[in-house]
Short mmCIF file of C-alpha atoms and ligand atoms in Angstrom, two decimals:
data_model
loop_
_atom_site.label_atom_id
_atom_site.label_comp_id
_atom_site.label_asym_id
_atom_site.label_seq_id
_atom_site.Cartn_x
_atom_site.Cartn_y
_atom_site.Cartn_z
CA UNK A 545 27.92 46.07 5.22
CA UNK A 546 25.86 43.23 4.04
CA UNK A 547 26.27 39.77 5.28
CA UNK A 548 23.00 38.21 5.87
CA UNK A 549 19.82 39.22 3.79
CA UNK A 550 16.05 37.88 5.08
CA UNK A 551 13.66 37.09 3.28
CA UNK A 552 9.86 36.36 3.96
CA UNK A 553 8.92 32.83 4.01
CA UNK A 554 6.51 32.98 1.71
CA UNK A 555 7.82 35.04 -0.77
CA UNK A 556 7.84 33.52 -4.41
CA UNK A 557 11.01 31.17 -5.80
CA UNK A 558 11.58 33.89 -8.50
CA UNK A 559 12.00 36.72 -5.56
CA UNK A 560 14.61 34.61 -4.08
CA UNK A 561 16.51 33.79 -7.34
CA UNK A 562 16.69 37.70 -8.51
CA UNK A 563 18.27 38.52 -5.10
CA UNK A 564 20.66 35.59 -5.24
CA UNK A 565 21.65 36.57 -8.66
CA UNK A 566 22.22 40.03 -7.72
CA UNK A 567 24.66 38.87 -5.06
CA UNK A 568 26.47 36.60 -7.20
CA UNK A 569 26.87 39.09 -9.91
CA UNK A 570 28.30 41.60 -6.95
CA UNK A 571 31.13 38.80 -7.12
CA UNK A 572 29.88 37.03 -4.17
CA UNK A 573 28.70 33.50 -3.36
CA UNK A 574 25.60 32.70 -1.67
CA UNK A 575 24.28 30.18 1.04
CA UNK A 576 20.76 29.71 1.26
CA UNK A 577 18.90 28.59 4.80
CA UNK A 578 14.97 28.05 4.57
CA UNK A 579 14.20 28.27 8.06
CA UNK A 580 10.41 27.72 9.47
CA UNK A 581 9.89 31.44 9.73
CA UNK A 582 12.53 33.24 7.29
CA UNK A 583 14.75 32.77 4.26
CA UNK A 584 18.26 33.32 4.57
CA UNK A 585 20.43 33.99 2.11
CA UNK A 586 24.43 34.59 3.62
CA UNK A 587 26.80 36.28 1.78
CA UNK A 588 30.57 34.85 1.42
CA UNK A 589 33.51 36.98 0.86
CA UNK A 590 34.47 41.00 2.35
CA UNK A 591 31.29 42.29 2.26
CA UNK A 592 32.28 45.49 3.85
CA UNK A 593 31.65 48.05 1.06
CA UNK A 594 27.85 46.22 0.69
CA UNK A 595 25.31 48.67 0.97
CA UNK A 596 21.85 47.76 2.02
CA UNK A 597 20.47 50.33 -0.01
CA UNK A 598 21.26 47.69 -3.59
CA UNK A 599 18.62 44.81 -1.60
CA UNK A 600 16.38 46.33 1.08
CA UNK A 601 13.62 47.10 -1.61
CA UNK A 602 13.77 44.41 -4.09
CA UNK A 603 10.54 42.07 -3.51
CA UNK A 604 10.58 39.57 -0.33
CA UNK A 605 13.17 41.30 1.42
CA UNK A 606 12.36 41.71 4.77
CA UNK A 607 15.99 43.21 6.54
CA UNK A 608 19.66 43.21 5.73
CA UNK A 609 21.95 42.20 8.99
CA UNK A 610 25.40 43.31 8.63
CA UNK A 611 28.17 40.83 11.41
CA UNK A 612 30.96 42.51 12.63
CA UNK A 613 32.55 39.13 14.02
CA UNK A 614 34.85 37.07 12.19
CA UNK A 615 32.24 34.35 11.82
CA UNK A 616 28.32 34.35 10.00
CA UNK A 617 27.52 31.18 8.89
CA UNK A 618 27.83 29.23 11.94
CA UNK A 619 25.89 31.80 13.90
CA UNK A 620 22.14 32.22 15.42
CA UNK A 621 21.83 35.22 13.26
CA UNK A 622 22.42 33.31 10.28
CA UNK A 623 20.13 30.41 11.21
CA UNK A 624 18.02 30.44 14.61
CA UNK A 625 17.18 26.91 14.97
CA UNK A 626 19.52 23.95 16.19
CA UNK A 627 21.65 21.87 13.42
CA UNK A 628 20.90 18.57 13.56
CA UNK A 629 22.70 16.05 11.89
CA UNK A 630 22.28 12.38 10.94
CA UNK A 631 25.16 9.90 11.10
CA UNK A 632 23.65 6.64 10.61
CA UNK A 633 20.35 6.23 12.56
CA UNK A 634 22.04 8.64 14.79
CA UNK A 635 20.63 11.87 15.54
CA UNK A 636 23.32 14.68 16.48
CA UNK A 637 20.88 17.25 18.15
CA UNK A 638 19.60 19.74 21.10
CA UNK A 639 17.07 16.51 21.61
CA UNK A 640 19.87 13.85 22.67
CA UNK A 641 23.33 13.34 24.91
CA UNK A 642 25.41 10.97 21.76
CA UNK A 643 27.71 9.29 23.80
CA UNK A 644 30.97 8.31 21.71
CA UNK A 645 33.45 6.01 23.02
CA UNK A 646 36.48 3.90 22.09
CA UNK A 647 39.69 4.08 22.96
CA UNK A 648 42.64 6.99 22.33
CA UNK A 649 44.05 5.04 19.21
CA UNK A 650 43.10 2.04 17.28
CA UNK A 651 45.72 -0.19 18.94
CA UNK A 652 44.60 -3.85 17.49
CA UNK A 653 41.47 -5.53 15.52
CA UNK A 654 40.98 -7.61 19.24
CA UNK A 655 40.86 -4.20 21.11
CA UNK A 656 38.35 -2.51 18.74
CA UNK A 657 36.42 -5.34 18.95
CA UNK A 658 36.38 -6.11 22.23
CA UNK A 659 35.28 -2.25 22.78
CA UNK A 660 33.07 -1.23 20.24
CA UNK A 661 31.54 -4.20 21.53
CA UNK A 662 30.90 -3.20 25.19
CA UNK A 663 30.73 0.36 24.37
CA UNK A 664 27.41 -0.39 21.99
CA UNK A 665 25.53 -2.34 24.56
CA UNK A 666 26.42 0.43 27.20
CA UNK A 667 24.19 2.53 24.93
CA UNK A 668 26.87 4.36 23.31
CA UNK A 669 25.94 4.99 19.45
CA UNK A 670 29.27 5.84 17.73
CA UNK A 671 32.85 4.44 18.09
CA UNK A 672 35.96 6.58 18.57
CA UNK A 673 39.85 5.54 17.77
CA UNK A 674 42.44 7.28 15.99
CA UNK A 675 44.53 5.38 13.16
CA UNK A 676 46.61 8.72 12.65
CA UNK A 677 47.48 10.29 15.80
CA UNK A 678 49.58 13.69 16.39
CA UNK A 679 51.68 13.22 19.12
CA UNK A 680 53.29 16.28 21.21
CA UNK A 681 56.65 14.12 20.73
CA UNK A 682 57.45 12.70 17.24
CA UNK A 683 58.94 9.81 18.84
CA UNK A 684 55.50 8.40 20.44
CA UNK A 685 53.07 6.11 18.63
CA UNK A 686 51.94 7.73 15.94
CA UNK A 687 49.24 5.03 14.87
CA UNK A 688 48.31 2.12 12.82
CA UNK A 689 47.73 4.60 9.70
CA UNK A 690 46.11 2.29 7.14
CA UNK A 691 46.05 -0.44 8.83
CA UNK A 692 44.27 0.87 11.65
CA UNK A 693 41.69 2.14 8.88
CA UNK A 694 41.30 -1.19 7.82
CA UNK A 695 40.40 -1.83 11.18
CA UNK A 696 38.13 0.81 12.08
CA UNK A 697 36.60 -0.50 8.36
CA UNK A 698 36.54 -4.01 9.85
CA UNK A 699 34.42 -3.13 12.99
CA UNK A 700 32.12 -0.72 11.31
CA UNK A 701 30.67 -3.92 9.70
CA UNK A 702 30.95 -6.66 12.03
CA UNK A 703 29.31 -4.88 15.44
CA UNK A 704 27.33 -2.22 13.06
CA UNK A 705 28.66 1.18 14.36
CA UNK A 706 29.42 4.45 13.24
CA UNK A 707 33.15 5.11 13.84
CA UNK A 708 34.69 9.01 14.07
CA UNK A 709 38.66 9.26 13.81
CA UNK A 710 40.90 11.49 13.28
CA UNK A 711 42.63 13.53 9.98
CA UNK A 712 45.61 14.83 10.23
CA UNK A 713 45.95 16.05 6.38
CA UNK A 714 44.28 17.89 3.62
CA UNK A 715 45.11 15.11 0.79
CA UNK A 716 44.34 12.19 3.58
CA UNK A 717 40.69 13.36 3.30
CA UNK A 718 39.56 10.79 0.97
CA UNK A 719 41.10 8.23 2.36
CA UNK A 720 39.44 8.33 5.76
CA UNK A 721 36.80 10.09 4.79
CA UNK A 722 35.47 6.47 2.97
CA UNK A 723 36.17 4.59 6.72
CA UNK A 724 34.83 7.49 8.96
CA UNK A 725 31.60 8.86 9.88
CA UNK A 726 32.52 11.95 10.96
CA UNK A 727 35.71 13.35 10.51
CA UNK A 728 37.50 14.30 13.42
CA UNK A 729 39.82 17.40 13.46
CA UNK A 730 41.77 17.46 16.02
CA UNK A 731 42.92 20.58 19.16
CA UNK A 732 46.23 20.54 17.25
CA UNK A 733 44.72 21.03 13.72
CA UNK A 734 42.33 23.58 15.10
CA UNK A 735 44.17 26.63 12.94
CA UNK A 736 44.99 24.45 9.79
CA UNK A 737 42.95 26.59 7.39
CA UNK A 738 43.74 24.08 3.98
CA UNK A 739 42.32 20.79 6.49
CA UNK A 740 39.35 22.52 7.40
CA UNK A 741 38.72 23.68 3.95
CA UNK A 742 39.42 20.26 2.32
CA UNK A 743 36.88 18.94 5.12
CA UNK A 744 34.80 21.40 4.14
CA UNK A 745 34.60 20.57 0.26
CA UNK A 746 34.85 16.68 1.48
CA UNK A 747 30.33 17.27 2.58
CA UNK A 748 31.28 14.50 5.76
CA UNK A 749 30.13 15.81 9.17
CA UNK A 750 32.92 16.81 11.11
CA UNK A 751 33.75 17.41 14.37
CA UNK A 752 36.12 20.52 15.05
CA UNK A 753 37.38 20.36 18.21
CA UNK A 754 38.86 23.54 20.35
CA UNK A 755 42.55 24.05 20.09
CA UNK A 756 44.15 24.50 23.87
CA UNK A 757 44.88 27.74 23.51
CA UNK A 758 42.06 29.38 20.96
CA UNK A 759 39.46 31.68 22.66
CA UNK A 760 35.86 30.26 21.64
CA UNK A 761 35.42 33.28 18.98
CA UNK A 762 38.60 31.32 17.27
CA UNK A 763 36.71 28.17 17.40
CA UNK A 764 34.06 29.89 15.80
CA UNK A 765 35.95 31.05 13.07
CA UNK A 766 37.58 28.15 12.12
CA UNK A 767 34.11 26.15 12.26
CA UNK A 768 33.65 28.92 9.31
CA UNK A 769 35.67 27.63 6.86
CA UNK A 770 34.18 24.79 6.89
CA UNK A 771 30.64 25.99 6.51
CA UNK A 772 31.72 28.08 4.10
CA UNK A 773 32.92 25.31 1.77
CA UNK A 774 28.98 24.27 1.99
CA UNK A 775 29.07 21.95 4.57
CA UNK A 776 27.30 22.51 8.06
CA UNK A 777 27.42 19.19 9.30
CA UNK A 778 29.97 20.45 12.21
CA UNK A 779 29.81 19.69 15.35
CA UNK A 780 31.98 21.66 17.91
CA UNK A 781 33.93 19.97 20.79
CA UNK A 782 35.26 21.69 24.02
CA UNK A 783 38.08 19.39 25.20
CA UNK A 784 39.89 21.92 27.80
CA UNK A 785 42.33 24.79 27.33
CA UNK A 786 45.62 25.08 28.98
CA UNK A 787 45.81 26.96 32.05
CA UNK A 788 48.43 26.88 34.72
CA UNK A 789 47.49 23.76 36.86
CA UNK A 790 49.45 20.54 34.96
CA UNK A 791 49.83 19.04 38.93
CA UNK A 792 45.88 17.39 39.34
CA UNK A 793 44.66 18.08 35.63
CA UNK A 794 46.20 17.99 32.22
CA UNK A 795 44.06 20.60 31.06
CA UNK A 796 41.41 23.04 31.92
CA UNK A 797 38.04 21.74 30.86
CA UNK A 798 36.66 25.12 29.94
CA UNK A 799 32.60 24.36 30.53
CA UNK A 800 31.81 27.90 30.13
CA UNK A 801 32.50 27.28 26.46
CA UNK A 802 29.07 25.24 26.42
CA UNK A 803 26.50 27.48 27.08
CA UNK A 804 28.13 30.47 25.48
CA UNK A 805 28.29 27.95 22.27
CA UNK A 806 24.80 27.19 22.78
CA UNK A 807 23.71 30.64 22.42
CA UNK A 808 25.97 32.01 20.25
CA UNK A 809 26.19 28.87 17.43
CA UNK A 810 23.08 26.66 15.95
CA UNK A 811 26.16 23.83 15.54
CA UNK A 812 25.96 21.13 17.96
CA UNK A 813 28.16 21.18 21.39
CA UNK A 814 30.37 18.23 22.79
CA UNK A 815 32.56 17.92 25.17
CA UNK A 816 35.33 15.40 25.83
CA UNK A 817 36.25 15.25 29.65
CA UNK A 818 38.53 12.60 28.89
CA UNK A 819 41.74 15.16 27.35
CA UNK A 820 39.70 18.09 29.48
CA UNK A 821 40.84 16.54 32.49
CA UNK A 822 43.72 14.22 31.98
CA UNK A 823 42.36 11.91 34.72
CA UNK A 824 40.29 8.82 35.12
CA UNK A 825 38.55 9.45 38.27
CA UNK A 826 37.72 13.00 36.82
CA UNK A 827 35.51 11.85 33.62
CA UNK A 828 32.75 10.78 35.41
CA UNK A 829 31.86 13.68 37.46
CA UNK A 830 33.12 15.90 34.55
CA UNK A 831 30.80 14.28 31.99
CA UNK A 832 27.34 15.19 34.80
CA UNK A 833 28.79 18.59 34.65
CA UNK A 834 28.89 18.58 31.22
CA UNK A 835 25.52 17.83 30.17
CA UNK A 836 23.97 20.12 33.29
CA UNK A 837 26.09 22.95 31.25
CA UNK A 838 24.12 22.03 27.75
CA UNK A 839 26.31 19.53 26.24
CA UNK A 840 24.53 17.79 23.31
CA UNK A 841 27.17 14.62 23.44
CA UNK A 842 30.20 13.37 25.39
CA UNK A 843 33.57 12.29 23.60
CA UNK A 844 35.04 9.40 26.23
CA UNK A 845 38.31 7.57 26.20
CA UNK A 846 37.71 4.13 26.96
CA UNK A 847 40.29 0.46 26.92
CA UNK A 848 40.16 -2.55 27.86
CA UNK A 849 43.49 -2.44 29.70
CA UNK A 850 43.95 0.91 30.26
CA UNK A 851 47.49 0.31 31.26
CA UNK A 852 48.47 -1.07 28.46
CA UNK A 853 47.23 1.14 26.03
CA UNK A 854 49.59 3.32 23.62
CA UNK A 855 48.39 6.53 24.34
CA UNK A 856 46.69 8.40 27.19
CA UNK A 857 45.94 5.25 28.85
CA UNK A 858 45.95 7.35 32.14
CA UNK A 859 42.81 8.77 31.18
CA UNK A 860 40.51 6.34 30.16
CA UNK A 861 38.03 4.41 31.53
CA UNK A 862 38.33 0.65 32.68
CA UNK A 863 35.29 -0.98 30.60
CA UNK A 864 33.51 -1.18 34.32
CA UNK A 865 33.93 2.70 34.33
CA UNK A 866 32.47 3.42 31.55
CA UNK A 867 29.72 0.86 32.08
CA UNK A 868 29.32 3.38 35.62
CA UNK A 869 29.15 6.39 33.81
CA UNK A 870 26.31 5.35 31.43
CA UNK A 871 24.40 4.61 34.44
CA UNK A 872 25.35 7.72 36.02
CA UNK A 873 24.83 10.04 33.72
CA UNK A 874 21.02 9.19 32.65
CA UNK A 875 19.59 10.80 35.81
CA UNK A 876 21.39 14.13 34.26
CA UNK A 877 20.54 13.55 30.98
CA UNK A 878 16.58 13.42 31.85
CA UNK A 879 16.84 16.36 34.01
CA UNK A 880 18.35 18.35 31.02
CA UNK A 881 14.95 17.03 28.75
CA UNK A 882 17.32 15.03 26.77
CA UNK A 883 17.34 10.96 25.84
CA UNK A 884 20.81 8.83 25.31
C1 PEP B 1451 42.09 12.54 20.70
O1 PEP B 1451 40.86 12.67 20.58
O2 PEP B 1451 42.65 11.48 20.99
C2 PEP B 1451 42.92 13.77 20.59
C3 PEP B 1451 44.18 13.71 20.16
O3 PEP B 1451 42.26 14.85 20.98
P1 PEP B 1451 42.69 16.40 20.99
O4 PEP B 1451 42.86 16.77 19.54
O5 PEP B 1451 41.52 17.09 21.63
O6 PEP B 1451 43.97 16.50 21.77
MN1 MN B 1452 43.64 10.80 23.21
#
């Protein structure tokens, strides 16, 4: 079994192309990663009957790594150093806590305003809000759709921030993917294999969040698909698991899931305390924990009126909240070597 093949770094542009070309006439595609040290080159597809034997001595190769997981892209075997990505000026990396912020669901062109607004001189960089929303009942608001694109599109301009929100649909991929930033994939759409594909061949960062009941090695595999479609601007998001307390949280926020990312993933790590707890007064202490676990970003839930809002209005922060928790959290984010 062949699945990753290493190359030295300064071997010559002709060694590289004769062992791509022997992989790809094997029937296989290639990714290439030119790392500081190494050259990768991963091979896609059932590479079980691969024998190292056909690469270890053609020129440049250095070792032949066969993966027994369901996952190789997205792993530190595949590529050592941290992903970073660039959304705007924004730097998604090991280096930084991105704080993202905005309310549950683009509710109004006032409301998005009124919070991108505060959220932005709080120091967050990017703006959250879903126009298409899954609901666990198909009778709850279900979003603005296009209109709340047209929002989001709206706000973008006028304050000058990068917005993330959620896809719910293989052919809606276009469509948002020309209003967001990053696309946002959400716990419910964790498994949908054509979405993450499709977000995949769409080249816009996304951001794959857990599903509530997938083990991390799930998460993993999904994140796959995508990278395997060429694009490895993913970042991964840990928003809690279900376990059996439902009485003081609505879900388990499963912080072990960081550091075992950390090491086991180059992709970036967020967390969202805001649908890992289920609770207000939880986020803030949630979020320290989070970034003294390794988080490289927080996902927050944030409204004006909290009480008013159309969904999970019982979990976000009051503006003066949030505004607490950016103070809060800087302490923790220096301690961890890391700027907001
Ligand atoms: C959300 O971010 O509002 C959301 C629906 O999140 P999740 O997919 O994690 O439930
Ligand atoms: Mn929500």
């Amino acid at each position: 079994m062949v699945d990753i093949i290493i190359m030295n770094r300064d071997t010559s542009e002709e060694n590289i192309n004769a062992v791509i070309q022997k992989v790809k006439t094997l029937g296989y595609d290639v990714i290439v990663a030119k790392g500081t040290e190494k050259i990768i080159i991963g091979i896609i597809g059932d590479t079980r009957e691969l024998s190292e034997e056909i690469f270890i001595s053609m020129p440049g190769v250095v070792e032949t790594i066969g993966i027994l997981k369901g996952y190789k892209l997205v792993s530190r075997e595949f590529k050592s150093e941290d992903t970073s990505i660039s959304v705007d000026n924004v730097k998604i990396d090991s280096n930084h806590i991105v704080v993202i912020a905005g309310p549950c669901s683009v509710e109004s062109r006032e409301q998005m305003f009124k919070t991108a607004s505060f959220i932005k001189d709080c120091g967050a960089r990017i703006l959250r809000g879903g126009a298409y929303k899954p609901r666990t009942s198909p009778y709850s608001f279900s979003g603005l759709r296009e209109e709340g694109l047209e929002i989001l599109k709206y706000i973008k301009k006028s304050v000058g921030i990068p917005v993330i929100t959620e896809v719910l649909a293989p052919e809606d991929i276009e469509m948002v993917g020309e209003v967001a930033d990053i696309l946002q994939i959400g716990a419910r759409n964790m498994y949908n294999y054509p979405l993450l594909e499709a977000a995949g061949k769409s080249g816009r960062p996304v951001m794959l969040k857990r599903g509530f009941q997938a083990t991390i090695s799930e998460l993993l595999s999904c994140a796959e698909y995508i990278l395997k479609e060429g694009n490895s601007n993913v970042i991964l998001c840990e928003r809690g698991i279900r376990t059996f307390d439902t009485q003081f949280t609505r879900n388990c926020l499963d912080l072990n899931a960081v550091p075992v990312l950390k090491k086991e993933t180059h992709l970036p790590v967020f967390v969202d305390p805001s649908h890992g707890t289920g609770k207000r007064d939880l986020v803030i202490p949630m979020s320290k924990a989070a970034i003294a676990a390794g988080t490289d970003g927080l996902i927050i839930e944030v409204h004006p009126e909290p009480e008013k809002a159309l969904s999970d209005g019982f979990q976000s922060l009051t503006f003066d909240l949030f505004k607490e928790l950016m103070k809060e959290i800087r302490p923790f984010a220096t301690l961890a070597g890391k700027s907001i």
